[in-house]
Short mmCIF file of C-alpha atoms in Angstrom, two decimals:
data_model
loop_
_atom_site.label_atom_id
_atom_site.label_comp_id
_atom_site.label_asym_id
_atom_site.label_seq_id
_atom_site.Cartn_x
_atom_site.Cartn_y
_atom_site.Cartn_z
CA MET A 37 -6.80 -32.00 -5.17
CA ALA A 38 -3.66 -32.28 -7.74
CA ALA A 39 -1.31 -29.35 -7.69
CA THR A 40 -1.86 -28.83 -11.19
CA GLU A 41 -5.57 -28.49 -10.58
CA ILE A 42 -5.03 -26.07 -7.94
CA LEU A 43 -2.57 -24.01 -10.10
CA ASN A 44 -5.41 -23.58 -12.69
CA ARG A 45 -7.63 -21.92 -10.19
CA VAL A 46 -5.08 -19.01 -10.11
CA ASP A 47 -5.59 -16.76 -13.12
CA ILE A 48 -2.40 -15.10 -14.24
CA VAL A 49 -3.29 -12.26 -16.63
CA LYS A 50 -1.09 -10.94 -19.44
CA ALA A 51 0.11 -7.36 -19.26
CA PRO A 52 -2.40 -5.03 -21.01
CA GLN A 53 -1.35 -2.74 -23.83
CA VAL A 54 -1.28 0.67 -22.12
CA ARG A 55 0.71 3.85 -22.18
CA LEU A 56 3.87 2.98 -20.38
CA MET A 57 6.28 5.05 -18.65
CA PRO A 58 9.06 5.99 -20.88
CA GLN A 59 12.77 5.13 -20.41
CA THR A 60 13.67 8.86 -20.78
CA GLU A 61 14.00 11.23 -17.94
CA LYS A 62 10.83 13.24 -18.82
CA PRO A 63 9.29 14.55 -15.59
CA SER A 64 5.94 13.28 -14.78
CA LEU A 65 2.99 15.50 -13.80
CA ILE A 66 1.76 12.88 -11.61
CA GLY A 67 2.58 13.13 -8.01
CA LEU A 68 3.37 17.04 -8.26
CA ALA A 69 1.88 19.40 -5.96
CA ARG A 70 -0.32 22.18 -7.62
CA GLU A 71 2.49 24.81 -7.08
CA ASP A 72 5.08 22.51 -8.47
CA MET A 73 3.09 21.77 -11.59
CA ALA A 74 2.48 25.41 -12.07
CA LYS A 75 6.08 26.18 -11.95
CA LEU A 76 6.94 23.58 -14.53
CA LEU A 77 4.15 24.87 -16.95
CA VAL A 78 5.37 28.34 -16.63
CA GLU A 79 8.92 27.19 -17.50
CA ARG A 80 7.47 25.77 -20.77
CA GLY A 81 5.88 28.98 -21.63
CA VAL A 82 2.47 28.87 -20.36
CA PRO A 83 1.37 32.50 -19.54
CA GLU A 84 1.02 33.30 -15.92
CA ARG A 85 -2.50 34.39 -16.23
CA GLN A 86 -3.49 30.81 -17.65
CA VAL A 87 -1.45 28.56 -15.08
CA LYS A 88 -4.05 28.29 -12.54
CA MET A 89 -6.67 27.24 -15.14
CA ARG A 90 -4.27 24.88 -16.76
CA VAL A 91 -3.30 23.18 -13.59
CA SER A 92 -6.98 22.79 -12.77
CA GLN A 93 -7.55 21.20 -16.23
CA LEU A 94 -4.61 18.75 -15.75
CA TRP A 95 -5.62 17.85 -12.21
CA HIS A 96 -9.01 16.93 -13.34
CA TRP A 97 -7.79 14.71 -16.20
CA LEU A 98 -5.09 13.06 -14.12
CA TYR A 99 -7.10 12.52 -10.97
CA VAL A 100 -10.65 12.55 -11.65
CA ARG A 101 -10.87 10.87 -15.04
CA GLY A 102 -7.60 9.00 -14.88
CA VAL A 103 -6.26 9.57 -18.35
CA SER A 104 -2.64 8.37 -19.10
CA ASP A 105 -2.39 9.96 -22.42
CA PHE A 106 -2.31 13.73 -23.14
CA ASP A 107 -4.23 13.25 -26.37
CA GLN A 108 -7.30 12.24 -24.40
CA MET A 109 -7.43 15.61 -22.81
CA SER A 110 -10.11 16.90 -25.10
CA ASN A 111 -10.65 20.47 -23.67
CA VAL A 112 -6.88 21.32 -23.74
CA SER A 113 -5.81 22.94 -27.01
CA LYS A 114 -3.69 20.85 -29.57
CA ASP A 115 -0.61 23.10 -29.27
CA MET A 116 -0.91 22.63 -25.44
CA ARG A 117 -1.14 19.00 -25.86
CA GLU A 118 1.96 18.90 -28.10
CA MET A 119 3.95 20.93 -25.66
CA LEU A 120 2.87 18.52 -22.89
CA LYS A 121 3.86 15.38 -24.91
CA GLU A 122 7.27 16.93 -25.75
CA HIS A 123 8.21 17.70 -22.14
CA PHE A 124 6.28 15.61 -19.77
CA THR A 125 4.69 12.07 -19.20
CA ILE A 126 1.64 10.95 -17.30
CA ALA A 127 2.19 7.25 -18.43
CA ARG A 128 1.53 4.05 -16.18
CA PRO A 129 4.30 1.82 -15.00
CA GLU A 130 4.49 -1.56 -16.90
CA ILE A 131 2.41 -4.60 -15.61
CA VAL A 132 4.77 -7.50 -15.63
CA GLU A 133 2.20 -9.89 -14.26
CA GLU A 134 -1.29 -9.66 -12.84
CA GLN A 135 -2.60 -12.53 -10.74
CA ILE A 136 -6.26 -13.00 -9.58
CA SER A 137 -6.71 -15.14 -6.50
CA ASN A 138 -9.49 -17.52 -6.01
CA ASP A 139 -10.99 -15.19 -3.31
CA GLY A 140 -10.95 -12.16 -5.58
CA THR A 141 -7.76 -10.67 -4.36
CA ARG A 142 -5.52 -9.25 -7.27
CA LYS A 143 -1.86 -8.85 -7.22
CA TRP A 144 0.10 -6.57 -9.72
CA LEU A 145 3.95 -6.84 -10.32
CA LEU A 146 4.75 -3.57 -11.56
CA ARG A 147 7.93 -2.34 -13.37
CA PHE A 148 9.24 1.12 -13.03
CA PRO A 149 11.77 2.64 -15.39
CA PRO A 150 15.39 3.41 -14.41
CA ARG A 151 15.95 6.62 -12.26
CA GLY A 152 19.34 8.22 -13.03
CA ALA A 153 22.12 5.57 -13.35
CA GLY A 154 19.81 2.87 -11.72
CA ARG A 155 18.13 0.06 -13.25
CA PRO A 156 14.38 -0.77 -13.62
CA VAL A 157 12.79 -1.71 -10.38
CA GLU A 158 9.81 -3.97 -9.49
CA ILE A 159 7.26 -3.60 -6.80
CA GLU A 160 3.88 -5.30 -5.85
CA THR A 161 0.53 -3.98 -5.23
CA VAL A 162 -2.50 -5.75 -3.97
CA TYR A 163 -6.28 -5.16 -4.18
CA ILE A 164 -8.45 -6.90 -1.63
CA PRO A 165 -12.14 -6.88 -2.20
CA GLU A 166 -14.39 -7.17 0.88
CA GLU A 167 -18.04 -6.89 1.69
CA GLY A 168 -19.02 -3.23 1.20
CA ARG A 169 -15.45 -1.99 0.55
CA GLY A 170 -12.32 -2.56 -1.46
CA THR A 171 -8.75 -1.96 -0.01
CA LEU A 172 -5.71 -1.19 -2.10
CA CYS A 173 -2.42 -2.19 -0.43
CA ILE A 174 0.36 0.24 -1.76
CA SER A 175 4.21 0.05 -1.55
CA SER A 176 6.45 2.84 -0.59
CA GLN A 177 9.88 1.30 -1.06
CA VAL A 178 11.64 -1.16 -3.48
CA GLY A 179 12.61 -3.79 -0.81
CA CYS A 180 12.60 -2.61 2.92
CA THR A 181 15.29 -1.25 5.27
CA LEU A 182 13.82 -3.40 8.12
CA THR A 183 14.49 -6.90 8.78
CA CYS A 184 11.49 -8.03 10.69
CA SER A 185 12.27 -11.77 11.24
CA PHE A 186 8.71 -13.00 10.37
CA CYS A 187 8.31 -10.97 7.11
CA HIS A 188 8.92 -12.18 3.81
CA THR A 189 9.14 -8.70 2.29
CA GLY A 190 11.89 -7.98 4.82
CA THR A 191 14.23 -10.47 3.22
CA GLN A 192 14.57 -8.32 0.26
CA LYS A 193 17.21 -5.58 0.95
CA LEU A 194 16.13 -1.88 0.24
CA VAL A 195 17.00 -0.88 -3.33
CA ARG A 196 15.46 2.61 -3.36
CA ASN A 197 12.54 4.78 -2.19
CA LEU A 198 9.64 5.19 -4.53
CA THR A 199 8.83 8.77 -5.62
CA ALA A 200 5.40 10.28 -5.01
CA GLU A 201 4.58 9.66 -8.72
CA GLU A 202 5.42 6.00 -8.21
CA ILE A 203 3.35 5.58 -5.04
CA LEU A 204 0.34 7.50 -6.75
CA ALA A 205 0.73 5.39 -9.98
CA GLN A 206 -0.09 2.17 -8.06
CA LEU A 207 -3.61 3.77 -7.20
CA LEU A 208 -4.06 4.99 -10.71
CA LEU A 209 -3.30 1.84 -12.38
CA ALA A 210 -5.45 -0.25 -10.10
CA ARG A 211 -8.32 2.05 -10.73
CA ASP A 212 -7.64 1.54 -14.45
CA ARG A 213 -7.56 -2.25 -14.11
CA LEU A 214 -10.64 -2.29 -12.01
CA GLY A 215 -12.75 0.11 -14.21
CA ASP A 216 -12.81 2.44 -11.23
CA PHE A 217 -12.67 5.79 -12.98
CA PRO A 218 -15.71 7.64 -14.27
CA GLU A 219 -16.51 7.90 -17.95
CA ARG A 220 -14.12 9.95 -19.95
CA ASP A 221 -17.03 12.20 -20.89
CA THR A 222 -17.74 13.34 -17.41
CA PRO A 223 -17.66 17.21 -17.40
CA GLN A 224 -15.06 19.00 -15.56
CA GLY A 225 -16.41 20.21 -12.12
CA ALA A 226 -19.17 17.41 -11.96
CA ILE A 227 -19.75 15.70 -8.73
CA VAL A 228 -18.48 12.18 -8.95
CA PRO A 229 -20.28 10.02 -6.28
CA ALA A 230 -18.04 8.08 -4.14
CA GLU A 231 -20.53 5.30 -3.74
CA GLY A 232 -19.88 2.35 -6.05
CA ARG A 233 -16.11 2.74 -6.18
CA LYS A 234 -14.30 -0.41 -6.06
CA ILE A 235 -11.21 1.03 -4.29
CA THR A 236 -12.75 2.67 -1.06
CA ASN A 237 -9.73 2.45 1.01
CA ILE A 238 -6.02 2.44 0.78
CA VAL A 239 -3.38 1.25 3.19
CA MET A 240 0.46 2.01 3.02
CA MET A 241 1.30 -1.49 3.97
CA GLY A 242 2.80 -2.95 0.98
CA MET A 243 6.74 -3.18 0.46
CA GLY A 244 8.79 -0.98 2.81
CA GLU A 245 8.51 1.24 5.66
CA PRO A 246 6.65 4.22 4.55
CA LEU A 247 7.94 6.58 7.26
CA TYR A 248 11.48 6.11 6.01
CA ASN A 249 10.17 7.66 2.68
CA PHE A 250 8.17 10.43 4.48
CA GLU A 251 8.15 13.39 2.09
CA ALA A 252 7.20 11.25 -0.95
CA VAL A 253 4.44 9.32 0.98
CA LYS A 254 3.25 12.77 2.54
CA THR A 255 2.90 14.32 -0.97
CA ALA A 256 1.29 11.12 -2.65
CA LEU A 257 -1.32 10.88 0.19
CA LEU A 258 -2.25 14.50 0.28
CA ILE A 259 -2.93 14.19 -3.43
CA ALA A 260 -4.86 11.13 -2.93
CA SER A 261 -7.07 12.74 -0.31
CA ASP A 262 -7.49 16.05 -2.35
CA GLY A 263 -11.19 16.82 -2.76
CA ASP A 264 -10.84 18.12 -6.34
CA GLY A 265 -9.15 14.80 -7.46
CA LEU A 266 -8.92 11.31 -6.12
CA SER A 267 -11.13 12.49 -3.26
CA LEU A 268 -10.28 9.63 -0.71
CA SER A 269 -11.23 10.55 2.74
CA LYS A 270 -8.28 10.61 5.18
CA ARG A 271 -10.24 8.28 7.48
CA ARG A 272 -9.92 5.83 4.58
CA ILE A 273 -6.34 5.92 4.35
CA THR A 274 -4.24 4.24 6.70
CA LEU A 275 -0.49 4.30 7.06
CA SER A 276 1.24 1.37 8.67
CA THR A 277 4.58 1.73 10.29
CA SER A 278 6.90 -0.51 12.44
CA GLY A 279 7.36 2.32 14.83
CA ILE A 280 9.50 5.16 13.53
CA VAL A 281 8.67 7.43 16.46
CA PRO A 282 9.72 10.80 15.29
CA GLU A 283 7.89 10.51 12.02
CA ILE A 284 4.71 9.20 13.75
CA TYR A 285 4.50 12.80 15.42
CA ARG A 286 4.97 14.26 11.85
CA THR A 287 2.36 11.90 10.23
CA GLY A 288 -0.22 13.18 12.73
CA GLU A 289 0.66 16.82 12.27
CA GLU A 290 1.22 17.04 8.52
CA ILE A 291 -0.77 14.19 6.91
CA GLY A 292 -3.66 13.41 9.35
CA VAL A 293 -4.48 10.03 8.08
CA MET A 294 -5.31 6.83 10.11
CA LEU A 295 -2.29 5.18 11.90
CA ALA A 296 -1.47 1.45 12.06
CA ILE A 297 1.38 0.10 14.20
CA SER A 298 3.12 -3.31 13.44
CA LEU A 299 3.24 -4.39 17.07
CA HIS A 300 3.59 -8.10 17.32
CA ALA A 301 5.18 -8.22 20.76
CA VAL A 302 4.40 -6.75 24.17
CA ARG A 303 7.98 -7.14 25.58
CA ASP A 304 11.00 -5.34 24.34
CA ASP A 305 13.16 -8.30 24.45
CA LEU A 306 10.85 -10.15 22.04
CA ARG A 307 10.09 -7.02 19.82
CA ASP A 308 13.80 -6.42 19.44
CA MET A 309 13.85 -9.78 17.84
CA LEU A 310 10.65 -9.62 15.87
CA VAL A 311 10.75 -5.89 14.78
CA PRO A 312 14.52 -4.91 15.21
CA ILE A 313 13.54 -1.13 14.88
CA ASN A 314 12.31 -1.53 18.46
CA LYS A 315 15.85 -1.44 19.68
CA LYS A 316 15.96 2.40 18.51
CA TYR A 317 12.41 3.18 19.50
CA PRO A 318 11.28 0.77 22.34
CA LEU A 319 7.74 0.27 23.40
CA LYS A 320 7.68 3.12 26.03
CA GLU A 321 8.46 5.56 23.41
CA LEU A 322 6.23 4.04 20.68
CA MET A 323 3.13 4.13 23.05
CA GLU A 324 3.78 7.72 24.00
CA ALA A 325 3.84 8.71 20.29
CA CYS A 326 0.57 6.71 19.81
CA ARG A 327 -1.16 8.55 22.79
CA ALA A 328 -0.15 11.87 21.31
CA TYR A 329 -1.61 11.03 17.83
CA PRO A 330 -4.12 13.77 16.92
CA GLY A 331 -7.80 13.35 16.90
CA LEU A 332 -8.00 9.85 18.66
CA SER A 333 -11.38 8.82 19.76
CA ASN A 334 -13.55 5.65 19.86
CA ALA A 335 -14.54 6.47 16.17
CA ARG A 336 -10.82 7.39 15.20
CA ARG A 337 -8.71 4.58 16.57
CA ILE A 338 -5.13 3.33 15.97
CA THR A 339 -4.97 -0.09 14.69
CA PHE A 340 -2.22 -2.46 16.17
CA GLU A 341 -1.32 -5.32 13.89
CA TYR A 342 -0.41 -8.40 15.74
CA VAL A 343 0.79 -11.54 13.68
CA MET A 344 0.22 -14.79 15.66
CA LEU A 345 3.33 -16.84 15.98
CA LYS A 346 2.93 -20.29 17.52
CA ASP A 347 4.49 -20.45 21.01
CA VAL A 348 6.31 -17.12 20.40
CA ASN A 349 3.67 -14.29 21.15
CA ASP A 350 0.41 -16.08 21.46
CA SER A 351 0.06 -16.94 25.06
CA LEU A 352 -2.71 -15.64 27.41
CA GLU A 353 0.02 -13.87 29.41
CA ASP A 354 0.76 -11.99 26.07
CA ALA A 355 -2.77 -11.02 25.74
CA LYS A 356 -2.94 -9.79 29.18
CA GLU A 357 0.31 -7.65 28.73
CA LEU A 358 -1.18 -6.41 25.40
CA VAL A 359 -4.28 -5.06 27.22
CA LYS A 360 -1.99 -3.30 29.93
CA LEU A 361 0.35 -1.81 27.12
CA LEU A 362 -2.60 -0.17 25.30
CA LYS A 363 -4.41 1.25 28.15
CA GLY A 364 -5.68 4.70 27.49
CA ILE A 365 -5.21 4.36 23.56
CA PRO A 366 -8.39 4.14 21.45
CA ALA A 367 -7.41 1.09 19.54
CA LYS A 368 -8.24 -1.96 17.54
CA ILE A 369 -6.13 -5.04 17.52
CA ASN A 370 -6.12 -6.97 14.24
CA LEU A 371 -4.92 -10.56 14.97
CA ILE A 372 -3.23 -11.87 11.79
CA PRO A 373 -2.75 -15.70 11.38
CA PHE A 374 0.93 -15.94 10.12
CA ASN A 375 1.14 -16.71 6.52
CA PRO A 376 3.97 -19.17 5.86
CA TRP A 377 6.67 -18.37 3.25
CA PRO A 378 9.70 -20.31 1.91
CA GLY A 379 12.55 -20.41 4.52
CA THR A 380 10.61 -19.24 7.50
CA ASN A 381 11.09 -20.78 10.78
CA TYR A 382 7.84 -19.75 12.37
CA GLN A 383 4.50 -21.39 12.41
CA CYS A 384 1.00 -19.99 12.64
CA SER A 385 -0.74 -20.27 16.05
CA ASP A 386 -3.29 -22.95 16.47
CA TRP A 387 -6.78 -21.67 15.67
CA GLU A 388 -8.17 -22.47 19.01
CA GLN A 389 -5.24 -20.35 20.49
CA ILE A 390 -5.99 -17.45 18.38
CA GLU A 391 -9.66 -17.61 19.24
CA ALA A 392 -8.79 -17.73 22.95
CA PHE A 393 -6.41 -14.71 22.50
CA ALA A 394 -9.07 -12.91 20.56
CA ASP A 395 -11.74 -13.54 23.22
CA PHE A 396 -9.54 -12.26 25.96
CA ILE A 397 -8.97 -9.02 24.06
CA ASN A 398 -12.54 -8.53 23.26
CA GLN A 399 -13.61 -9.13 27.03
CA ALA A 400 -11.13 -6.43 27.98
CA GLY A 401 -13.19 -3.93 25.74
CA TYR A 402 -11.11 -3.94 22.56
CA ALA A 403 -12.26 -4.91 19.16
CA SER A 404 -10.08 -7.70 18.11
CA PRO A 405 -11.01 -9.15 14.88
CA ILE A 406 -9.00 -12.04 13.52
CA ARG A 407 -8.04 -11.19 9.86
CA THR A 408 -9.09 -13.74 7.37
CA PRO A 409 -6.05 -14.66 5.30
CA ARG A 410 -6.47 -13.40 1.78
CA GLY A 411 -4.54 -14.04 -1.48
CA ARG A 412 -2.46 -16.90 -0.02
CA ASP A 413 -2.35 -18.63 -3.28
CA ILE A 414 -0.68 -15.72 -4.96
CA LEU A 415 1.51 -14.73 -2.22
CA ALA A 416 -0.49 -11.53 -1.70
CA ALA A 417 -1.10 -11.85 1.90
CA CYS A 418 0.33 -9.77 4.75
CA GLY A 419 4.08 -9.99 4.84
CA GLN A 420 4.29 -11.89 1.69
CA LEU A 421 5.11 -9.13 -0.61
CA LYS A 422 8.48 -9.28 -2.45
CA SER A 423 9.41 -8.40 -5.96
CA GLU A 424 10.00 -10.85 -8.80
CA SER A 425 13.67 -10.05 -9.17
CA GLU A 426 14.40 -11.43 -5.70
CA ARG A 427 11.89 -14.41 -5.56
CA MET A 428 12.05 -18.05 -6.53
CA ARG A 429 11.89 -18.89 -10.18
CA LYS A 430 8.42 -18.81 -11.42
CA VAL A 431 7.69 -22.41 -11.77
CA ASP A 432 8.96 -23.08 -8.17
CA ARG A 433 6.85 -20.20 -6.91
CA LEU A 434 3.66 -21.48 -8.38
CA ALA A 435 4.29 -24.94 -7.14
CA PHE A 436 4.70 -23.71 -3.67
CA GLU A 437 1.60 -21.65 -3.91
CA ALA A 438 -0.18 -24.75 -5.07
CA MET A 439 1.13 -26.71 -2.12
CA MET A 440 -0.04 -24.04 0.34
CA ILE A 441 -3.45 -24.24 -0.90
CA ALA A 442 -3.55 -27.99 -0.72
CA ASN A 443 -2.13 -27.84 2.75
CA HIS A 444 -4.23 -25.10 4.23
CA GLY A 445 -7.67 -25.68 2.44
CA GLU A 446 -9.97 -22.70 1.94
CA ASP A 447 -9.79 -19.86 4.39
#
């Protein structure tokens, strides 16, 4: 198949006309805890006796109905709406580009306005539809502080942390684009069924190390799991970390979501190279933190991500050491065929070797699914997220994506 024919199979959607985040420094009501929202309303003249009711109204409009315009809040008085418009924002980030993969994966390149003296920044968010569920992969930083040698995202230096608002905005915008909010006339207090939702799970696995942005991630995930709003079960929220040990303990105590560890090696010397944070928090400390994670059981396991790199970490000896390393931890091991990206020196393990590795892990009693690569044609797969400002020119990038499809065939 010619490259031009392959390119035509990737839909690039123009940015829609939506209410965008303004360039001004108006504070957003998105991403605020209820008490912080109440404090801002009091400062703007809302009587104390009304504050609890007003916060409840706003919470419903923001997180149940998903509005991005104060004028859509039909049960809020006109004077109140005018005050809100003057002093606050609830707008969405700008969609620079939306890409839809052949397999249904969607990737949005989002632009957030400047913060303080900074410049606008761009991040990527990915939606992966699967049978019976849909997972949204959310970013926590612009760039990344870590320099994992196999990860494309890690080649972009950290620009800044995302705010709780910007983390939540990715979920709100994705639900907008997927038609995943209930009808606007849903009455306040109505029970909105979770079944039929396109986004059933979220993973903090996009750009950045979420535990190096702990407070914003904590605030965003507690709002995402709030039963009166977005109402995602904490068992359907997974936070992925490269192993920031002190914050793993805090995550278990203060957030309580599911945990995933980017492991990728079973020896400190190799992991020091693949995941350099290992030099600070070696495997022994990381495993101790995992064993201490609250609520672990066969039904509530830690996921260990393991990218399969040819002749690097894919031997049967590595598989044996992996089983020893995880002994006593309720765990699932996700084996991830390596996704090539421009400039990498690594290759994906041969498929026969991946299957042999998985068979050994399964026989040892661990679930070991081989993750089907998704969104390769739009650089949306694991380890491939990187913002537009640091990537190849668009024409070169699309040509490379076409080459990847042609070389690898259908997954």
